């Protein structure tokens, strides 16, 4: 059964480069979080099928579809073996831009041995058929943290995939390793190239509509979470340059490394991001909030903290076909932001 969390939409103006915890309240609108589905596992990624059903991942290794007409959830079989512990498991999910004709579902996961991989399969009712592994980082290790694993298609049908450093910071500066990188490939896995380097744990990717601007967010060590625009060949510094603690060997900024558009200390643990009605929205795990970021080109002009009273670790965000902004959480909620019922 659907239920509503009635909550004032608190919009707290923040400075461009801090958490804004002491900023005054600037705006207050009546909106609410409508929870459509309430489960217990981390809903890491989700997307919308043409028939208005929602396909989503649970980090423990389940791929599911929720039918709003029946309010029922069904499992999708056919996934490859998945290693699930700590931050590893079945992570992001994205439908191919031509899903209507090819039925392709892309998913990021950790293989046995905890290696980051990208797979795809053809959705046929309750089964993934012709499952292929398009990419593997080939870096099995014992770490269960910093997997990254966000997927984003550009307008040309190229696939971007983020990879965390898997708790091996030096790999982010190693050109022979995929860890701590964002890679780009064709939709069949061919044409693989390292697009950018020097990343710690990228959990959000989004292309600004009408442009080729690829935005990302990543976790810093202790503080120093970042928002960046990603450009081919750029190095974003980790672990040599960071605004978190402990300080990088080269400090907070250095020649040859790209400074972030914004950074946050204390940490907000940014996860999924999306553009909605002209602004960038960030699902935040720490602070249990959604951030709305206003941009003028590549300049952050304003930040607002939303729904910090809801108590959720927000994991992902995506605009829905009905025009509402949808969210998922680490405690298994899937829902949307809707207007409040007017007071009499």
Coordinates of C-alpha atoms in Angstrom, one line a residue:
X1 CA 0.0 0.0 0.0
X2 CA 1.2 3.5 -0.8
X3 CA 1.7 5.9 2.0
X4 CA 2.7 9.5 2.3
X5 CA 5.3 11.1 4.5
X6 CA 4.0 14.6 5.0
X7 CA 7.0 16.9 5.3
X8 CA 7.7 20.5 4.7
X9 CA 10.1 20.9 1.7
X10 CA 12.9 22.6 3.6
X11 CA 15.1 24.5 1.3
X12 CA 18.2 25.8 3.1
X13 CA 20.5 28.0 1.1
X14 CA 24.1 26.9 1.2
X15 CA 27.4 28.4 0.2
X16 CA 29.0 26.9 -2.9
X17 CA 31.7 24.9 -1.2
X18 CA 30.6 23.7 2.2
X19 CA 27.8 21.7 3.7
X20 CA 25.8 24.8 4.6
X21 CA 24.8 23.5 8.0
X22 CA 24.7 27.0 9.5
X23 CA 22.9 28.6 6.5
X24 CA 19.6 30.3 7.1
X25 CA 16.4 28.9 5.8
X26 CA 15.6 30.6 2.5
X27 CA 12.5 28.9 1.2
X28 CA 9.7 26.6 2.4
X29 CA 7.2 24.8 0.1
X30 CA 4.6 22.2 0.9
X31 CA 5.6 19.0 -0.8
X32 CA 5.7 15.4 0.4
X33 CA 7.5 12.1 -0.2
X34 CA 5.1 9.5 -1.5
X35 CA 6.5 6.0 -0.8
X36 CA 5.3 3.6 -3.5
X37 CA 7.3 0.5 -2.4
X38 CA 8.7 -0.4 1.0
X39 CA 11.3 -3.2 1.1
X40 CA 14.3 -3.8 3.3
X41 CA 17.4 -3.9 1.0
X42 CA 19.4 -1.1 -0.6
X43 CA 17.7 -0.1 -3.9
X44 CA 20.8 1.0 -5.8
X45 CA 19.5 1.6 -9.3
X46 CA 16.2 1.8 -11.0
X47 CA 14.6 2.7 -14.4
X48 CA 11.2 3.0 -16.0
X49 CA 9.9 0.4 -18.4
X50 CA 7.7 1.6 -21.3
X51 CA 4.6 0.1 -19.7
X52 CA 5.1 2.2 -16.5
X53 CA 6.6 -0.6 -14.4
X54 CA 9.8 0.1 -12.6
X55 CA 12.8 -2.2 -12.8
X56 CA 15.3 -2.0 -10.0
X57 CA 18.3 -3.6 -8.3
X58 CA 18.8 -4.7 -4.7
X59 CA 22.4 -4.7 -3.7
X60 CA 22.1 -8.2 -2.2
X61 CA 21.9 -9.5 -5.8
X62 CA 18.2 -9.3 -6.9
X63 CA 16.8 -7.7 -10.0
X64 CA 13.1 -7.0 -9.7
X65 CA 10.1 -5.3 -11.4
X66 CA 7.4 -3.4 -9.6
X67 CA 4.0 -3.1 -11.2
X68 CA 2.1 0.0 -10.0
X69 CA -1.2 -1.3 -11.4
X70 CA -1.1 -4.5 -9.3
X71 CA 1.2 -3.2 -6.6
X72 CA 3.2 -6.4 -7.0
X73 CA 6.9 -7.1 -7.2
X74 CA 8.4 -10.0 -9.3
X75 CA 11.9 -11.3 -9.6
X76 CA 13.9 -11.3 -12.8
X77 CA 16.1 -14.4 -13.3
X78 CA 19.2 -14.8 -15.5
X79 CA 21.8 -12.7 -13.7
X80 CA 25.4 -13.9 -13.6
X81 CA 27.1 -14.9 -10.3
X82 CA 27.4 -11.8 -8.0
X83 CA 29.5 -11.2 -5.0
X84 CA 27.6 -9.3 -2.4
X85 CA 29.2 -8.0 0.8
X86 CA 29.8 -4.6 2.2
X87 CA 29.4 -2.1 -0.6
X88 CA 29.7 -4.7 -3.3
X89 CA 26.8 -6.5 -5.0
X90 CA 24.3 -5.7 -7.8
X91 CA 24.5 -2.0 -8.1
X92 CA 23.4 0.4 -10.9
X93 CA 20.9 -0.4 -13.7
X94 CA 20.1 1.5 -16.9
X95 CA 17.9 0.7 -19.9
X96 CA 19.4 1.0 -23.3
X97 CA 18.2 4.3 -25.1
X98 CA 16.6 2.0 -27.7
X99 CA 15.0 -0.4 -25.2
X100 CA 11.7 -0.3 -27.0
X101 CA 13.3 -2.2 -29.9
X102 CA 16.2 -4.2 -28.3
X103 CA 14.9 -4.8 -24.7
X104 CA 18.5 -4.4 -23.4
X105 CA 19.1 -3.9 -19.7
X106 CA 22.6 -2.8 -18.5
X107 CA 23.7 -3.5 -15.0
X108 CA 26.9 -3.0 -12.9
X109 CA 27.9 -5.6 -10.4
X110 CA 30.8 -7.2 -8.5
X111 CA 31.9 -10.6 -9.8
X112 CA 33.1 -13.3 -7.4
X113 CA 36.5 -12.1 -6.2
X114 CA 35.0 -8.6 -6.0
X115 CA 35.9 -7.4 -9.5
X116 CA 33.7 -4.6 -10.9
X117 CA 31.9 -5.7 -14.1
X118 CA 29.3 -4.4 -16.6
X119 CA 26.7 -6.7 -18.0
X120 CA 23.7 -6.6 -20.2
X121 CA 20.8 -8.9 -21.1
X122 CA 17.6 -8.9 -23.1
X123 CA 14.5 -8.6 -20.9
X124 CA 11.9 -11.2 -21.8
X125 CA 9.0 -11.1 -19.3
X126 CA 10.7 -12.4 -16.1
X127 CA 14.0 -13.5 -17.5
X128 CA 17.2 -11.8 -18.8
X129 CA 18.3 -13.7 -21.9
X130 CA 21.5 -13.6 -23.9
X131 CA 23.4 -12.1 -20.9
X132 CA 26.8 -10.8 -21.8
X133 CA 29.7 -9.4 -19.7
X134 CA 30.8 -6.3 -21.6
X135 CA 33.5 -5.2 -19.2
X136 CA 35.5 -6.3 -16.2
X137 CA 38.1 -4.3 -14.2
X138 CA 40.0 -7.6 -13.6
X139 CA 41.1 -6.5 -10.2
X140 CA 40.0 -9.1 -7.7
X141 CA 40.9 -8.1 -4.1
X142 CA 39.6 -8.5 -0.6
X143 CA 38.1 -5.1 -0.2
X144 CA 34.3 -4.7 0.0
X145 CA 34.3 -0.8 -0.3
X146 CA 34.6 1.9 -3.0
X147 CA 33.1 0.2 -6.1
X148 CA 31.6 3.2 -7.8
X149 CA 29.5 1.5 -10.4
X150 CA 27.2 4.2 -11.9
X151 CA 26.1 3.9 -15.6
X152 CA 25.2 6.7 -17.9
X153 CA 24.5 6.8 -21.7
X154 CA 25.2 9.8 -23.8
X155 CA 23.2 11.0 -26.7
X156 CA 25.4 9.1 -29.2
X157 CA 24.7 5.8 -27.3
X158 CA 28.1 5.6 -25.7
X159 CA 28.2 4.1 -22.2
X160 CA 30.0 5.7 -19.3
X161 CA 30.9 3.6 -16.2
X162 CA 32.4 4.8 -13.0
X163 CA 34.8 2.6 -11.0
X164 CA 35.9 3.3 -7.4
X165 CA 39.4 2.7 -6.2
X166 CA 38.3 -0.5 -4.2
X167 CA 40.4 0.8 -1.3
X168 CA 43.6 0.9 -3.3
X169 CA 44.1 4.7 -3.7
X170 CA 47.3 4.5 -5.8
X171 CA 45.3 2.7 -8.5
X172 CA 43.5 5.9 -9.3
X173 CA 46.8 7.3 -10.7
X174 CA 47.8 4.0 -12.4
X175 CA 47.2 4.1 -16.1
X176 CA 47.4 0.3 -16.2
X177 CA 44.4 -0.1 -13.9
X178 CA 40.7 0.7 -14.4
X179 CA 40.2 1.4 -10.7
X180 CA 39.5 5.1 -9.7
X181 CA 38.5 5.8 -13.3
X182 CA 35.6 6.6 -15.5
X183 CA 35.6 4.6 -18.7
X184 CA 33.6 5.0 -21.9
X185 CA 32.7 2.3 -24.4
X186 CA 30.3 1.5 -27.2
X187 CA 27.0 -0.1 -26.2
X188 CA 28.4 -3.6 -27.1
X189 CA 31.5 -3.1 -24.9
X190 CA 33.9 -2.3 -27.8
X191 CA 35.9 0.8 -28.1
X192 CA 36.8 0.8 -24.4
X193 CA 38.8 3.8 -23.2
X194 CA 39.7 5.4 -19.9
X195 CA 37.9 8.7 -20.0
X196 CA 39.2 10.3 -16.7
X197 CA 41.3 9.4 -13.7
X198 CA 42.0 10.3 -10.2
X199 CA 38.7 9.3 -8.7
X200 CA 38.0 7.8 -5.2
X201 CA 34.4 6.5 -5.3
X202 CA 32.2 8.0 -8.0
X203 CA 28.5 7.1 -7.2
X204 CA 26.7 9.6 -9.4
X205 CA 26.9 10.4 -13.1
X206 CA 24.5 12.6 -15.2
X207 CA 24.7 14.3 -18.5
X208 CA 23.2 17.8 -18.6
X209 CA 20.2 17.8 -21.0
X210 CA 21.0 19.5 -24.3
X211 CA 24.7 19.3 -23.8
X212 CA 27.6 16.8 -23.6
X213 CA 28.5 17.9 -20.1
X214 CA 29.1 14.8 -17.9
X215 CA 28.6 15.7 -14.2
X216 CA 29.8 13.4 -11.4
X217 CA 29.9 13.2 -7.6
X218 CA 32.3 11.2 -5.5
X219 CA 33.1 10.5 -1.9
X220 CA 36.1 12.0 -0.3
X221 CA 38.1 10.4 2.5
X222 CA 36.9 12.3 5.6
X223 CA 35.1 15.2 4.1
X224 CA 36.1 16.5 0.7
X225 CA 33.2 15.0 -1.2
X226 CA 33.2 16.5 -4.7
X227 CA 31.1 17.6 -7.7
X228 CA 32.9 17.7 -11.0
X229 CA 32.4 18.1 -14.7
X230 CA 34.2 15.3 -16.4
X231 CA 36.2 15.9 -19.6
X232 CA 38.2 13.4 -21.5
X233 CA 41.8 12.9 -20.3
X234 CA 41.4 15.0 -17.2
X235 CA 42.9 13.9 -13.8
X236 CA 40.8 14.8 -10.8
X237 CA 43.6 14.3 -8.3
X238 CA 42.8 11.4 -5.9
X239 CA 44.8 10.5 -3.8
X240 CA 47.5 13.1 -4.5
X241 CA 45.0 16.1 -4.3
X242 CA 42.0 16.1 -2.0
X243 CA 40.0 18.6 0.1
X244 CA 39.3 15.9 2.6
X245 CA 41.4 14.5 5.5
X246 CA 44.1 13.2 5.6
X247 CA 45.4 15.8 3.1
X248 CA 46.8 14.6 -0.2
X249 CA 50.5 14.6 -0.8
X250 CA 50.1 17.7 -3.1
X251 CA 47.5 19.4 -0.9
X252 CA 44.0 20.6 -1.9
X253 CA 44.9 21.9 -5.4
X254 CA 47.9 21.4 -7.7
X255 CA 48.8 22.1 -11.4
X256 CA 47.8 19.3 -13.7
X257 CA 44.7 18.3 -11.6
X258 CA 41.2 19.6 -12.0
X259 CA 39.6 21.4 -9.0
X260 CA 36.0 20.4 -8.2
X261 CA 33.0 22.7 -8.9
X262 CA 32.0 22.2 -5.3
X263 CA 33.2 20.2 -2.3
X264 CA 31.7 19.3 1.0
X265 CA 33.2 19.1 4.5
X266 CA 31.6 17.6 6.6
X267 CA 30.8 14.9 4.1
X268 CA 27.4 14.5 2.6
X269 CA 28.2 11.1 0.9
X270 CA 26.7 11.9 -2.5
X271 CA 25.2 9.1 -4.5
X272 CA 22.9 9.1 -7.5
X273 CA 22.4 12.4 -9.4
X274 CA 20.1 13.7 -12.0
X275 CA 19.0 16.8 -13.8
X276 CA 15.4 17.9 -13.1
X277 CA 13.6 21.1 -14.2
X278 CA 17.0 22.7 -14.9
X279 CA 18.8 21.9 -11.6
X280 CA 21.1 19.1 -10.5
X281 CA 19.7 16.9 -7.7
X282 CA 22.0 14.8 -5.5
X283 CA 20.9 11.9 -3.4
X284 CA 22.9 12.1 -0.2
X285 CA 23.6 9.2 2.3
X286 CA 25.0 11.4 5.1
X287 CA 22.8 14.1 6.3
X288 CA 19.9 12.0 5.0
X289 CA 19.0 14.6 2.4
X290 CA 18.5 15.6 -1.2
X291 CA 20.6 18.5 -2.5
X292 CA 19.4 20.8 -5.2
X293 CA 22.2 22.5 -7.0
X294 CA 21.6 25.5 -9.2
X295 CA 24.2 26.1 -12.0
X296 CA 25.2 28.9 -14.3
X297 CA 27.3 27.0 -16.8
X298 CA 30.0 25.4 -14.7
X299 CA 29.5 27.6 -11.7
X300 CA 27.4 26.6 -8.7
X301 CA 25.2 29.5 -7.8
X302 CA 23.1 28.1 -5.0
X303 CA 22.5 24.9 -3.0
X304 CA 19.4 23.8 -1.1
X305 CA 19.0 21.0 1.4
X306 CA 15.7 19.1 0.9
X307 CA 13.9 16.5 3.0
X308 CA 16.5 16.3 5.7
X309 CA 13.7 15.5 8.2
X310 CA 12.6 12.4 6.4
X311 CA 15.4 10.2 7.9
X312 CA 16.3 8.4 4.7
X313 CA 19.7 7.6 3.3
X314 CA 18.9 8.6 -0.2
X315 CA 20.6 6.4 -2.8
X316 CA 19.3 7.3 -6.2
X317 CA 17.2 9.9 -8.1
X318 CA 15.5 9.8 -11.5
X319 CA 12.8 11.8 -13.3
X320 CA 9.8 9.7 -14.0
X321 CA 7.6 9.5 -17.1
X322 CA 4.8 11.2 -15.1
X323 CA 6.9 14.3 -14.5
X324 CA 7.7 13.6 -10.8
X325 CA 11.2 13.1 -9.4
X326 CA 11.6 9.5 -8.1
X327 CA 14.0 8.4 -5.3
X328 CA 15.3 5.2 -3.8
X329 CA 16.8 4.6 -0.3
X330 CA 19.3 2.4 1.5
X331 CA 16.4 1.1 3.6
X332 CA 14.4 -0.2 0.6
X333 CA 12.0 2.6 -0.1
X334 CA 11.1 3.6 -3.7
X335 CA 9.0 6.7 -4.1
X336 CA 8.5 10.1 -5.6
X337 CA 8.2 13.8 -4.7
X338 CA 4.7 15.1 -5.1
X339 CA 2.7 18.2 -4.1
X340 CA 1.2 18.2 -0.6
X341 CA -2.5 17.9 -0.1
X342 CA -3.8 21.5 0.3
X343 CA -4.9 22.5 3.8
X344 CA -8.6 23.3 4.1

